[in-house]
Amino acid sequence: MAQIKPLPEALQKNANEELGEVPERIPQDLAAFKAWIIQQPHLRARTDDQFLIQFLRGCKYSLEKAKRKIDLFYAYKTKYPELFVVSDVDSAQFRKLHSTGFYALLPKPLHENGARIAVVRLNFSSQEFNTIEAMRYCEAMLEMMLMNDPYACINGLVAVMDLSAATTTHLMQVSINVAKQFGDFYEKALPIRLKTLIFINISKHVHHILKMLLPCLPEKLKSRIVICDTNFENLEKSLPRQYLPIENGGENGSIDQWHIENGKLWDENRDFFKENVQYGTDEHLRIGKNPYFNDDLGIEGTFRKLDVD
């Protein structure tokens, strides 16, 4: 019997109809997926049911796509650990970044039973934190959602980037190459679907920098971007105003309270993240050439050494 958390009835219906999930076949699907992982000499991956089922769901139960995605997930983490690996959620720097409340998952999903909504604000000091640290924190939140958030896992994620407090320094800490790596990782390796990426409250100077960074993103991701500047008139189609937090004139909880109420999430999942050091790929053991990276592909740009493990 598969060790996975049961879904609420409405979400199970969505999983069946939209993702092609057949509950009776889940043990068989997971067994086939695990067998393939175990046979790969280069791949050290988690094999617990709750983790693996999201790769199947994220690939609409195409086993071949799930194989590629989990391989790429760990290949990226191994090649770029400074960008994609968090193992110590108890470090002072990590908890201090959490306390800024820059990232929040809102309590009501879209239309009550749809995608999870996340709001990100660049409201932290660019002297205390590097934007790369914030991006890596966001990746850790997505990993936590893999295990704990059925709305994100089944219906995907709507991300709102509130840039009202963003400075040139915040955005200039992200090189074009880093932006591309994050875009590729989120599109190709993460099994949570990003439904829409919404930018709001963009000043003219920030908009100029975005124009340089956004073209580096994958075409599929660019097609899901909505830019609202400082008015929300074109937001309604993607995200009705009431689903925004109260800080943005909505009715969907408070961002400023989120970090206070949800610090326990890291306490409850600390062992999960500690285990991250065990997993990855050993490219010396891979059969055949790595299909994901060119030998000369690397991360460029300058940012200070990170304190978050």
PDB file of C-alpha atoms in Angstrom:
ATOM      1  CA  MET A   1       0.000   0.000   0.000  1.00  0.00           C
ATOM      2  CA  ALA A   2       1.356   3.421  -0.963  1.00  0.00           C
ATOM      3  CA  GLN A   3       2.322   5.686   1.937  1.00  0.00           C
ATOM      4  CA  ILE A   4       0.777   8.931   0.692  1.00  0.00           C
ATOM      5  CA  LYS A   5      -1.497  11.478   2.309  1.00  0.00           C
ATOM      6  CA  PRO A   6      -5.150  11.192   1.246  1.00  0.00           C
ATOM      7  CA  LEU A   7      -6.567  14.096  -0.747  1.00  0.00           C
ATOM      8  CA  PRO A   8      -9.815  15.934  -0.026  1.00  0.00           C
ATOM      9  CA  GLU A   9     -12.554  14.705  -2.341  1.00  0.00           C
ATOM     10  CA  ALA A  10     -12.526  17.791  -4.600  1.00  0.00           C
ATOM     11  CA  LEU A  11      -8.749  17.656  -5.013  1.00  0.00           C
ATOM     12  CA  GLN A  12      -8.819  13.939  -5.741  1.00  0.00           C
ATOM     13  CA  LYS A  13     -11.371  14.647  -8.468  1.00  0.00           C
ATOM     14  CA  ASN A  14      -9.000  17.253  -9.946  1.00  0.00           C
ATOM     15  CA  ALA A  15      -6.084  14.821  -9.793  1.00  0.00           C
ATOM     16  CA  ASN A  16      -8.114  12.156 -11.586  1.00  0.00           C
ATOM     17  CA  GLU A  17      -9.503  14.434 -14.282  1.00  0.00           C
ATOM     18  CA  GLU A  18      -6.598  16.817 -14.912  1.00  0.00           C
ATOM     19  CA  LEU A  19      -3.531  14.730 -14.102  1.00  0.00           C
ATOM     20  CA  GLY A  20      -4.737  11.301 -15.140  1.00  0.00           C
ATOM     21  CA  GLU A  21      -4.396   9.850 -11.661  1.00  0.00           C
ATOM     22  CA  VAL A  22      -5.934   6.411 -11.121  1.00  0.00           C
ATOM     23  CA  PRO A  23      -5.876   5.801  -7.341  1.00  0.00           C
ATOM     24  CA  GLU A  24      -5.977   2.025  -7.735  1.00  0.00           C
ATOM     25  CA  ARG A  25      -2.832   2.112  -9.882  1.00  0.00           C
ATOM     26  CA  ILE A  26      -0.742   4.374  -7.642  1.00  0.00           C
ATOM     27  CA  PRO A  27       1.172   1.495  -5.915  1.00  0.00           C
ATOM     28  CA  GLN A  28       2.037   0.029  -9.319  1.00  0.00           C
ATOM     29  CA  ASP A  29       3.097   3.413 -10.739  1.00  0.00           C
ATOM     30  CA  LEU A  30       5.289   4.153  -7.718  1.00  0.00           C
ATOM     31  CA  ALA A  31       6.881   0.702  -7.818  1.00  0.00           C
ATOM     32  CA  ALA A  32       7.880   1.156 -11.470  1.00  0.00           C
ATOM     33  CA  PHE A  33       9.306   4.613 -10.725  1.00  0.00           C
ATOM     34  CA  LYS A  34      11.314   3.380  -7.718  1.00  0.00           C
ATOM     35  CA  ALA A  35      12.666   0.420  -9.660  1.00  0.00           C
ATOM     36  CA  TRP A  36      14.035   2.751 -12.346  1.00  0.00           C
ATOM     37  CA  ILE A  37      15.637   5.085  -9.751  1.00  0.00           C
ATOM     38  CA  ILE A  38      17.364   2.177  -7.998  1.00  0.00           C
ATOM     39  CA  GLN A  39      18.787   0.984 -11.307  1.00  0.00           C
ATOM     40  CA  GLN A  40      20.513   4.325 -12.034  1.00  0.00           C
ATOM     41  CA  PRO A  41      24.101   4.157 -10.722  1.00  0.00           C
ATOM     42  CA  HIS A  42      24.556   7.935 -10.859  1.00  0.00           C
ATOM     43  CA  LEU A  43      21.315   8.959  -9.125  1.00  0.00           C
ATOM     44  CA  ARG A  44      20.831   9.254  -5.366  1.00  0.00           C
ATOM     45  CA  ALA A  45      17.199  10.273  -4.958  1.00  0.00           C
ATOM     46  CA  ARG A  46      14.546  10.140  -2.284  1.00  0.00           C
ATOM     47  CA  THR A  47      12.277   7.171  -2.771  1.00  0.00           C
ATOM     48  CA  ASP A  48       9.569   7.822  -0.181  1.00  0.00           C
ATOM     49  CA  ASP A  49       6.107   7.634  -1.713  1.00  0.00           C
ATOM     50  CA  GLN A  50       4.940  11.140  -0.809  1.00  0.00           C
ATOM     51  CA  PHE A  51       7.923  12.699  -2.557  1.00  0.00           C
ATOM     52  CA  LEU A  52       7.844  10.527  -5.664  1.00  0.00           C
ATOM     53  CA  ILE A  53       4.129  10.783  -6.306  1.00  0.00           C
ATOM     54  CA  GLN A  54       4.471  14.490  -6.912  1.00  0.00           C
ATOM     55  CA  PHE A  55       6.875  13.849  -9.778  1.00  0.00           C
ATOM     56  CA  LEU A  56       4.280  11.513 -11.292  1.00  0.00           C
ATOM     57  CA  ARG A  57       1.519  14.057 -10.727  1.00  0.00           C
ATOM     58  CA  GLY A  58       3.661  16.893 -12.052  1.00  0.00           C
ATOM     59  CA  CYS A  59       4.233  14.882 -15.246  1.00  0.00           C
ATOM     60  CA  LYS A  60       0.590  13.752 -15.562  1.00  0.00           C
ATOM     61  CA  TYR A  61       1.672  10.181 -14.929  1.00  0.00           C
ATOM     62  CA  SER A  62       4.088   9.977 -17.849  1.00  0.00           C
ATOM     63  CA  LEU A  63       6.771   7.750 -16.335  1.00  0.00           C
ATOM     64  CA  GLU A  64       9.344   8.811 -18.942  1.00  0.00           C
ATOM     65  CA  LYS A  65       8.797  12.490 -18.174  1.00  0.00           C
ATOM     66  CA  ALA A  66       8.950  11.804 -14.425  1.00  0.00           C
ATOM     67  CA  LYS A  67      12.290   9.992 -14.879  1.00  0.00           C
ATOM     68  CA  ARG A  68      13.744  12.953 -16.744  1.00  0.00           C
ATOM     69  CA  LYS A  69      12.383  15.482 -14.266  1.00  0.00           C
ATOM     70  CA  ILE A  70      13.713  13.800 -11.124  1.00  0.00           C
ATOM     71  CA  ASP A  71      17.083  13.214 -12.783  1.00  0.00           C
ATOM     72  CA  LEU A  72      17.253  16.872 -13.782  1.00  0.00           C
ATOM     73  CA  PHE A  73      16.044  17.943 -10.311  1.00  0.00           C
ATOM     74  CA  TYR A  74      19.063  16.312  -8.687  1.00  0.00           C
ATOM     75  CA  ALA A  75      21.469  17.159 -11.495  1.00  0.00           C
ATOM     76  CA  TYR A  76      20.729  20.856 -10.988  1.00  0.00           C
ATOM     77  CA  LYS A  77      21.109  20.558  -7.221  1.00  0.00           C
ATOM     78  CA  THR A  78      24.454  18.825  -7.601  1.00  0.00           C
ATOM     79  CA  LYS A  79      25.834  21.253 -10.175  1.00  0.00           C
ATOM     80  CA  TYR A  80      24.529  24.419  -8.499  1.00  0.00           C
ATOM     81  CA  PRO A  81      24.180  23.718  -4.751  1.00  0.00           C
ATOM     82  CA  GLU A  82      24.662  27.404  -3.932  1.00  0.00           C
ATOM     83  CA  LEU A  83      21.409  28.074  -5.779  1.00  0.00           C
ATOM     84  CA  PHE A  84      19.214  25.052  -5.146  1.00  0.00           C
ATOM     85  CA  VAL A  85      20.236  23.234  -1.941  1.00  0.00           C
ATOM     86  CA  VAL A  86      19.026  24.094   1.556  1.00  0.00           C
ATOM     87  CA  SER A  87      19.958  21.641   4.305  1.00  0.00           C
ATOM     88  CA  ASP A  88      19.964  23.742   7.483  1.00  0.00           C
ATOM     89  CA  VAL A  89      16.684  25.545   8.128  1.00  0.00           C
ATOM     90  CA  ASP A  90      17.780  26.335  11.674  1.00  0.00           C
ATOM     91  CA  SER A  91      20.677  28.597  10.726  1.00  0.00           C
ATOM     92  CA  ALA A  92      20.416  32.124  12.105  1.00  0.00           C
ATOM     93  CA  GLN A  93      20.589  33.649   8.613  1.00  0.00           C
ATOM     94  CA  PHE A  94      17.801  31.439   7.265  1.00  0.00           C
ATOM     95  CA  ARG A  95      15.483  32.173  10.199  1.00  0.00           C
ATOM     96  CA  LYS A  96      16.289  35.878  10.055  1.00  0.00           C
ATOM     97  CA  LEU A  97      15.351  35.923   6.373  1.00  0.00           C
ATOM     98  CA  HIS A  98      12.108  34.101   7.204  1.00  0.00           C
ATOM     99  CA  SER A  99      11.319  36.730   9.836  1.00  0.00           C
ATOM    100  CA  THR A 100      11.297  39.491   7.205  1.00  0.00           C
ATOM    101  CA  GLY A 101       8.046  38.031   5.877  1.00  0.00           C
ATOM    102  CA  PHE A 102       9.245  38.495   2.308  1.00  0.00           C
ATOM    103  CA  TYR A 103       7.610  35.206   1.213  1.00  0.00           C
ATOM    104  CA  ALA A 104       4.109  34.114   2.150  1.00  0.00           C
ATOM    105  CA  LEU A 105       1.709  31.351   1.153  1.00  0.00           C
ATOM    106  CA  LEU A 106      -1.810  32.737   1.372  1.00  0.00           C
ATOM    107  CA  PRO A 107      -4.440  30.702   3.244  1.00  0.00           C
ATOM    108  CA  LYS A 108      -7.131  30.585   0.550  1.00  0.00           C
ATOM    109  CA  PRO A 109      -6.247  28.925  -2.754  1.00  0.00           C
ATOM    110  CA  LEU A 110      -7.513  30.513  -5.949  1.00  0.00           C
ATOM    111  CA  HIS A 111     -11.294  30.140  -6.267  1.00  0.00           C
ATOM    112  CA  GLU A 112     -11.235  28.283  -2.918  1.00  0.00           C
ATOM    113  CA  ASN A 113     -10.179  24.964  -4.475  1.00  0.00           C
ATOM    114  CA  GLY A 114      -7.584  25.974  -7.064  1.00  0.00           C
ATOM    115  CA  ALA A 115      -3.905  26.857  -7.196  1.00  0.00           C
ATOM    116  CA  ARG A 116      -1.966  27.911  -4.112  1.00  0.00           C
ATOM    117  CA  ILE A 117      -1.076  31.618  -4.098  1.00  0.00           C
ATOM    118  CA  ALA A 118       2.342  32.835  -2.998  1.00  0.00           C
ATOM    119  CA  VAL A 119       3.347  36.470  -2.555  1.00  0.00           C
ATOM    120  CA  VAL A 120       7.002  37.526  -2.660  1.00  0.00           C
ATOM    121  CA  ARG A 121       8.160  40.999  -1.636  1.00  0.00           C
ATOM    122  CA  LEU A 122      11.725  42.246  -1.985  1.00  0.00           C
ATOM    123  CA  ASN A 123      11.349  44.061   1.318  1.00  0.00           C
ATOM    124  CA  PHE A 124      14.543  42.757   2.927  1.00  0.00           C
ATOM    125  CA  SER A 125      17.753  44.742   3.251  1.00  0.00           C
ATOM    126  CA  SER A 126      20.099  44.109   0.342  1.00  0.00           C
ATOM    127  CA  GLN A 127      22.953  44.723   2.794  1.00  0.00           C
ATOM    128  CA  GLU A 128      21.868  41.924   5.152  1.00  0.00           C
ATOM    129  CA  PHE A 129      20.658  39.442   2.552  1.00  0.00           C
ATOM    130  CA  ASN A 130      21.604  38.681  -1.000  1.00  0.00           C
ATOM    131  CA  THR A 131      18.794  38.194  -3.487  1.00  0.00           C
ATOM    132  CA  ILE A 132      20.301  34.765  -4.270  1.00  0.00           C
ATOM    133  CA  GLU A 133      19.636  33.763  -0.656  1.00  0.00           C
ATOM    134  CA  ALA A 134      16.025  34.821  -1.083  1.00  0.00           C
ATOM    135  CA  MET A 135      15.695  32.807  -4.298  1.00  0.00           C
ATOM    136  CA  ARG A 136      17.113  29.754  -2.531  1.00  0.00           C
ATOM    137  CA  TYR A 137      14.651  30.239   0.332  1.00  0.00           C
ATOM    138  CA  CYS A 138      11.855  30.227  -2.270  1.00  0.00           C
ATOM    139  CA  GLU A 139      13.172  26.926  -3.625  1.00  0.00           C
ATOM    140  CA  ALA A 140      13.091  25.491  -0.096  1.00  0.00           C
ATOM    141  CA  MET A 141       9.468  26.605   0.240  1.00  0.00           C
ATOM    142  CA  LEU A 142       8.640  24.785  -2.986  1.00  0.00           C
ATOM    143  CA  GLU A 143      10.265  21.619  -1.644  1.00  0.00           C
ATOM    144  CA  MET A 144       8.200  21.909   1.509  1.00  0.00           C
ATOM    145  CA  MET A 145       5.080  22.279  -0.635  1.00  0.00           C
ATOM    146  CA  LEU A 146       6.012  19.051  -2.442  1.00  0.00           C
ATOM    147  CA  MET A 147       5.467  17.192   0.806  1.00  0.00           C
ATOM    148  CA  ASN A 148       2.781  19.239   2.546  1.00  0.00           C
ATOM    149  CA  ASP A 149       0.568  21.333   0.253  1.00  0.00           C
ATOM    150  CA  PRO A 150      -1.990  19.357  -1.778  1.00  0.00           C
ATOM    151  CA  TYR A 151      -3.379  22.487  -3.464  1.00  0.00           C
ATOM    152  CA  ALA A 152       0.026  23.384  -4.897  1.00  0.00           C
ATOM    153  CA  CYS A 153       0.766  19.758  -5.771  1.00  0.00           C
ATOM    154  CA  ILE A 154      -2.486  19.141  -7.655  1.00  0.00           C
ATOM    155  CA  ASN A 155      -3.512  22.574  -8.941  1.00  0.00           C
ATOM    156  CA  GLY A 156      -0.187  24.376  -9.190  1.00  0.00           C
ATOM    157  CA  LEU A 157       1.069  27.730  -7.974  1.00  0.00           C
ATOM    158  CA  VAL A 158       0.231  31.355  -8.720  1.00  0.00           C
ATOM    159  CA  ALA A 159       3.198  33.538  -7.729  1.00  0.00           C
ATOM    160  CA  VAL A 160       2.790  37.268  -7.134  1.00  0.00           C
ATOM    161  CA  MET A 161       5.975  39.355  -7.128  1.00  0.00           C
ATOM    162  CA  ASP A 162       5.299  42.624  -5.320  1.00  0.00           C
ATOM    163  CA  LEU A 163       8.201  44.884  -6.306  1.00  0.00           C
ATOM    164  CA  SER A 164       7.061  48.015  -4.455  1.00  0.00           C
ATOM    165  CA  ALA A 165      10.121  47.809  -2.160  1.00  0.00           C
ATOM    166  CA  ALA A 166      12.557  46.482  -4.777  1.00  0.00           C
ATOM    167  CA  THR A 167      15.726  48.436  -5.430  1.00  0.00           C
ATOM    168  CA  THR A 168      18.213  48.354  -8.267  1.00  0.00           C
ATOM    169  CA  THR A 169      20.622  46.571  -5.907  1.00  0.00           C
ATOM    170  CA  HIS A 170      18.153  43.744  -5.294  1.00  0.00           C
ATOM    171  CA  LEU A 171      17.817  42.975  -8.992  1.00  0.00           C
ATOM    172  CA  MET A 172      21.410  43.635 -10.017  1.00  0.00           C
ATOM    173  CA  GLN A 173      22.523  40.869  -7.639  1.00  0.00           C
ATOM    174  CA  VAL A 174      20.956  38.427 -10.096  1.00  0.00           C
ATOM    175  CA  SER A 175      22.997  37.967 -13.260  1.00  0.00           C
ATOM    176  CA  ILE A 176      21.364  37.079 -16.554  1.00  0.00           C
ATOM    177  CA  ASN A 177      22.881  33.596 -16.310  1.00  0.00           C
ATOM    178  CA  VAL A 178      21.482  33.054 -12.802  1.00  0.00           C
ATOM    179  CA  ALA A 179      18.034  34.175 -13.964  1.00  0.00           C
ATOM    180  CA  LYS A 180      18.225  31.625 -16.774  1.00  0.00           C
ATOM    181  CA  GLN A 181      19.278  28.825 -14.434  1.00  0.00           C
ATOM    182  CA  PHE A 182      16.389  29.537 -12.075  1.00  0.00           C
ATOM    183  CA  GLY A 183      13.924  29.743 -14.933  1.00  0.00           C
ATOM    184  CA  ASP A 184      15.119  26.442 -16.385  1.00  0.00           C
ATOM    185  CA  PHE A 185      15.097  24.724 -12.986  1.00  0.00           C
ATOM    186  CA  TYR A 186      11.561  25.856 -12.181  1.00  0.00           C
ATOM    187  CA  GLU A 187      10.227  24.897 -15.595  1.00  0.00           C
ATOM    188  CA  LYS A 188      12.082  21.641 -16.252  1.00  0.00           C
ATOM    189  CA  ALA A 189      12.979  20.141 -12.871  1.00  0.00           C
ATOM    190  CA  LEU A 190      10.322  21.116 -10.334  1.00  0.00           C
ATOM    191  CA  PRO A 191       7.174  18.980 -10.378  1.00  0.00           C
ATOM    192  CA  ILE A 192       4.931  21.820  -9.162  1.00  0.00           C
ATOM    193  CA  ARG A 193       3.365  23.676 -12.082  1.00  0.00           C
ATOM    194  CA  LEU A 194       3.745  27.448 -12.084  1.00  0.00           C
ATOM    195  CA  LYS A 195       0.387  28.539 -13.460  1.00  0.00           C
ATOM    196  CA  THR A 196       0.988  32.302 -13.489  1.00  0.00           C
ATOM    197  CA  LEU A 197       3.801  34.663 -12.500  1.00  0.00           C
ATOM    198  CA  ILE A 198       2.424  38.118 -11.721  1.00  0.00           C
ATOM    199  CA  PHE A 199       4.526  41.261 -11.226  1.00  0.00           C
ATOM    200  CA  ILE A 200       2.850  44.152  -9.424  1.00  0.00           C
ATOM    201  CA  ASN A 201       3.910  47.619  -8.206  1.00  0.00           C
ATOM    202  CA  ILE A 202       6.816  48.013 -10.622  1.00  0.00           C
ATOM    203  CA  SER A 203       8.631  51.336 -10.727  1.00  0.00           C
ATOM    204  CA  LYS A 204      10.215  52.632 -13.923  1.00  0.00           C
ATOM    205  CA  HIS A 205      13.805  51.846 -12.927  1.00  0.00           C
ATOM    206  CA  VAL A 206      12.890  48.310 -11.792  1.00  0.00           C
ATOM    207  CA  HIS A 207      10.921  47.769 -15.003  1.00  0.00           C
ATOM    208  CA  HIS A 208      14.058  48.616 -16.980  1.00  0.00           C
ATOM    209  CA  ILE A 209      16.050  45.876 -15.208  1.00  0.00           C
ATOM    210  CA  LEU A 210      13.227  43.371 -15.612  1.00  0.00           C
ATOM    211  CA  LYS A 211      13.300  44.001 -19.360  1.00  0.00           C
ATOM    212  CA  MET A 212      16.871  42.689 -19.325  1.00  0.00           C
ATOM    213  CA  LEU A 213      16.179  39.637 -17.133  1.00  0.00           C
ATOM    214  CA  LEU A 214      12.814  38.360 -18.391  1.00  0.00           C
ATOM    215  CA  PRO A 215      13.971  37.513 -21.948  1.00  0.00           C
ATOM    216  CA  CYS A 216      16.359  34.977 -20.396  1.00  0.00           C
ATOM    217  CA  LEU A 217      13.477  32.883 -19.076  1.00  0.00           C
ATOM    218  CA  PRO A 218      12.144  29.844 -20.963  1.00  0.00           C
ATOM    219  CA  GLU A 219       9.425  30.640 -23.501  1.00  0.00           C
ATOM    220  CA  LYS A 220       6.857  28.539 -21.642  1.00  0.00           C
ATOM    221  CA  LEU A 221       7.479  30.498 -18.451  1.00  0.00           C
ATOM    222  CA  LYS A 222       7.438  33.859 -20.242  1.00  0.00           C
ATOM    223  CA  SER A 223       4.006  33.043 -21.655  1.00  0.00           C
ATOM    224  CA  ARG A 224       2.647  32.823 -18.099  1.00  0.00           C
ATOM    225  CA  ILE A 225       3.895  36.237 -16.961  1.00  0.00           C
ATOM    226  CA  VAL A 226       1.471  39.072 -16.195  1.00  0.00           C
ATOM    227  CA  ILE A 227       2.846  42.578 -15.538  1.00  0.00           C
ATOM    228  CA  CYS A 228       0.551  44.975 -13.717  1.00  0.00           C
ATOM    229  CA  ASP A 229       2.844  47.911 -12.976  1.00  0.00           C
ATOM    230  CA  THR A 230       1.162  50.024 -10.269  1.00  0.00           C
ATOM    231  CA  ASN A 231      -2.466  49.380 -11.234  1.00  0.00           C
ATOM    232  CA  PHE A 232      -4.307  46.077 -10.997  1.00  0.00           C
ATOM    233  CA  GLU A 233      -6.764  46.509 -13.857  1.00  0.00           C
ATOM    234  CA  ASN A 234      -5.315  43.646 -15.909  1.00  0.00           C
ATOM    235  CA  LEU A 235      -4.946  41.417 -12.852  1.00  0.00           C
ATOM    236  CA  GLU A 236      -8.572  40.284 -12.551  1.00  0.00           C
ATOM    237  CA  LYS A 237      -8.375  37.612 -15.246  1.00  0.00           C
ATOM    238  CA  SER A 238      -5.472  35.881 -13.534  1.00  0.00           C
ATOM    239  CA  LEU A 239      -6.137  36.679  -9.891  1.00  0.00           C
ATOM    240  CA  PRO A 240      -9.297  38.390  -8.605  1.00  0.00           C
ATOM    241  CA  ARG A 241      -8.432  41.158  -6.157  1.00  0.00           C
ATOM    242  CA  GLN A 242     -10.022  39.447  -3.136  1.00  0.00           C
ATOM    243  CA  TYR A 243      -7.423  36.678  -3.316  1.00  0.00           C
ATOM    244  CA  LEU A 244      -4.603  39.132  -2.642  1.00  0.00           C
ATOM    245  CA  PRO A 245      -3.457  39.668   0.967  1.00  0.00           C
ATOM    246  CA  ILE A 246      -4.855  42.560   2.973  1.00  0.00           C
ATOM    247  CA  GLU A 247      -1.576  44.468   2.469  1.00  0.00           C
ATOM    248  CA  ASN A 248      -2.462  44.632  -1.239  1.00  0.00           C
ATOM    249  CA  GLY A 249      -6.125  45.469  -0.753  1.00  0.00           C
ATOM    250  CA  GLY A 250      -7.380  41.873  -0.753  1.00  0.00           C
ATOM    251  CA  GLU A 251      -9.044  39.601   1.757  1.00  0.00           C
ATOM    252  CA  ASN A 252      -6.682  36.633   1.798  1.00  0.00           C
ATOM    253  CA  GLY A 253      -4.801  36.845   5.071  1.00  0.00           C
ATOM    254  CA  SER A 254      -1.894  38.998   6.152  1.00  0.00           C
ATOM    255  CA  ILE A 255       1.630  38.646   4.805  1.00  0.00           C
ATOM    256  CA  ASP A 256       3.036  40.308   7.905  1.00  0.00           C
ATOM    257  CA  GLN A 257       1.462  37.647  10.124  1.00  0.00           C
ATOM    258  CA  TRP A 258       2.516  34.716   7.974  1.00  0.00           C
ATOM    259  CA  HIS A 259       6.095  34.419   9.165  1.00  0.00           C
ATOM    260  CA  ILE A 260       4.969  34.536  12.807  1.00  0.00           C
ATOM    261  CA  GLU A 261       2.376  31.802  12.427  1.00  0.00           C
ATOM    262  CA  ASN A 262       4.351  29.555  10.094  1.00  0.00           C
ATOM    263  CA  GLY A 263       7.856  29.460  11.505  1.00  0.00           C
ATOM    264  CA  LYS A 264       6.860  26.040  12.839  1.00  0.00           C
ATOM    265  CA  LEU A 265       6.843  24.732   9.259  1.00  0.00           C
ATOM    266  CA  TRP A 266      10.637  24.729   9.316  1.00  0.00           C
ATOM    267  CA  ASP A 267      10.677  23.055  12.737  1.00  0.00           C
ATOM    268  CA  GLU A 268       8.415  20.286  11.460  1.00  0.00           C
ATOM    269  CA  ASN A 269      10.494  19.736   8.317  1.00  0.00           C
ATOM    270  CA  ARG A 270      14.060  20.233   9.581  1.00  0.00           C
ATOM    271  CA  ASP A 271      14.931  16.540   9.230  1.00  0.00           C
ATOM    272  CA  PHE A 272      13.676  16.501   5.645  1.00  0.00           C
ATOM    273  CA  PHE A 273      16.101  19.296   4.740  1.00  0.00           C
ATOM    274  CA  LYS A 274      19.005  17.787   6.715  1.00  0.00           C
ATOM    275  CA  GLU A 275      18.631  14.703   4.533  1.00  0.00           C
ATOM    276  CA  ASN A 276      19.208  16.804   1.397  1.00  0.00           C
ATOM    277  CA  VAL A 277      22.977  16.322   1.750  1.00  0.00           C
ATOM    278  CA  GLN A 278      22.507  12.609   0.978  1.00  0.00           C
ATOM    279  CA  TYR A 279      20.983  13.131  -2.461  1.00  0.00           C
ATOM    280  CA  GLY A 280      22.226  14.219  -5.855  1.00  0.00           C
ATOM    281  CA  THR A 281      23.949  12.837  -8.934  1.00  0.00           C
ATOM    282  CA  ASP A 282      27.436  11.458  -9.438  1.00  0.00           C
ATOM    283  CA  GLU A 283      28.195  12.316 -13.040  1.00  0.00           C
ATOM    284  CA  HIS A 284      31.218  10.005 -13.079  1.00  0.00           C
ATOM    285  CA  LEU A 285      28.802   7.085 -12.713  1.00  0.00           C
ATOM    286  CA  ARG A 286      26.269   8.262 -15.289  1.00  0.00           C
ATOM    287  CA  ILE A 287      25.915   5.929 -18.241  1.00  0.00           C
ATOM    288  CA  GLY A 288      26.451   8.082 -21.327  1.00  0.00           C
ATOM    289  CA  LYS A 289      26.906  11.839 -21.594  1.00  0.00           C
ATOM    290  CA  ASN A 290      25.024  14.212 -19.330  1.00  0.00           C
ATOM    291  CA  PRO A 291      22.100  15.345 -21.518  1.00  0.00           C
ATOM    292  CA  TYR A 292      21.346  18.462 -19.496  1.00  0.00           C
ATOM    293  CA  PHE A 293      24.476  20.608 -19.298  1.00  0.00           C
ATOM    294  CA  ASN A 294      27.245  21.630 -21.649  1.00  0.00           C
ATOM    295  CA  ASP A 295      30.708  21.378 -20.151  1.00  0.00           C
ATOM    296  CA  ASP A 296      31.216  25.118 -20.513  1.00  0.00           C
ATOM    297  CA  LEU A 297      27.891  26.097 -18.955  1.00  0.00           C
ATOM    298  CA  GLY A 298      28.387  27.774 -15.621  1.00  0.00           C
ATOM    299  CA  ILE A 299      27.015  30.392 -13.291  1.00  0.00           C
ATOM    300  CA  GLU A 300      28.335  33.877 -13.835  1.00  0.00           C
ATOM    301  CA  GLY A 301      27.853  37.019 -11.836  1.00  0.00           C
ATOM    302  CA  THR A 302      29.085  38.184  -8.489  1.00  0.00           C
ATOM    303  CA  PHE A 303      27.463  37.692  -5.121  1.00  0.00           C
ATOM    304  CA  ARG A 304      28.873  37.279  -1.650  1.00  0.00           C
ATOM    305  CA  LYS A 305      29.287  33.896   0.018  1.00  0.00           C
ATOM    306  CA  LEU A 306      25.992  32.607   1.388  1.00  0.00           C
ATOM    307  CA  ASP A 307      25.515  31.844   5.070  1.00  0.00           C
ATOM    308  CA  VAL A 308      22.508  29.554   4.636  1.00  0.00           C
ATOM    309  CA  ASP A 309      23.395  25.844   4.507  1.00  0.00           C
TER     310      ASP A 309
END
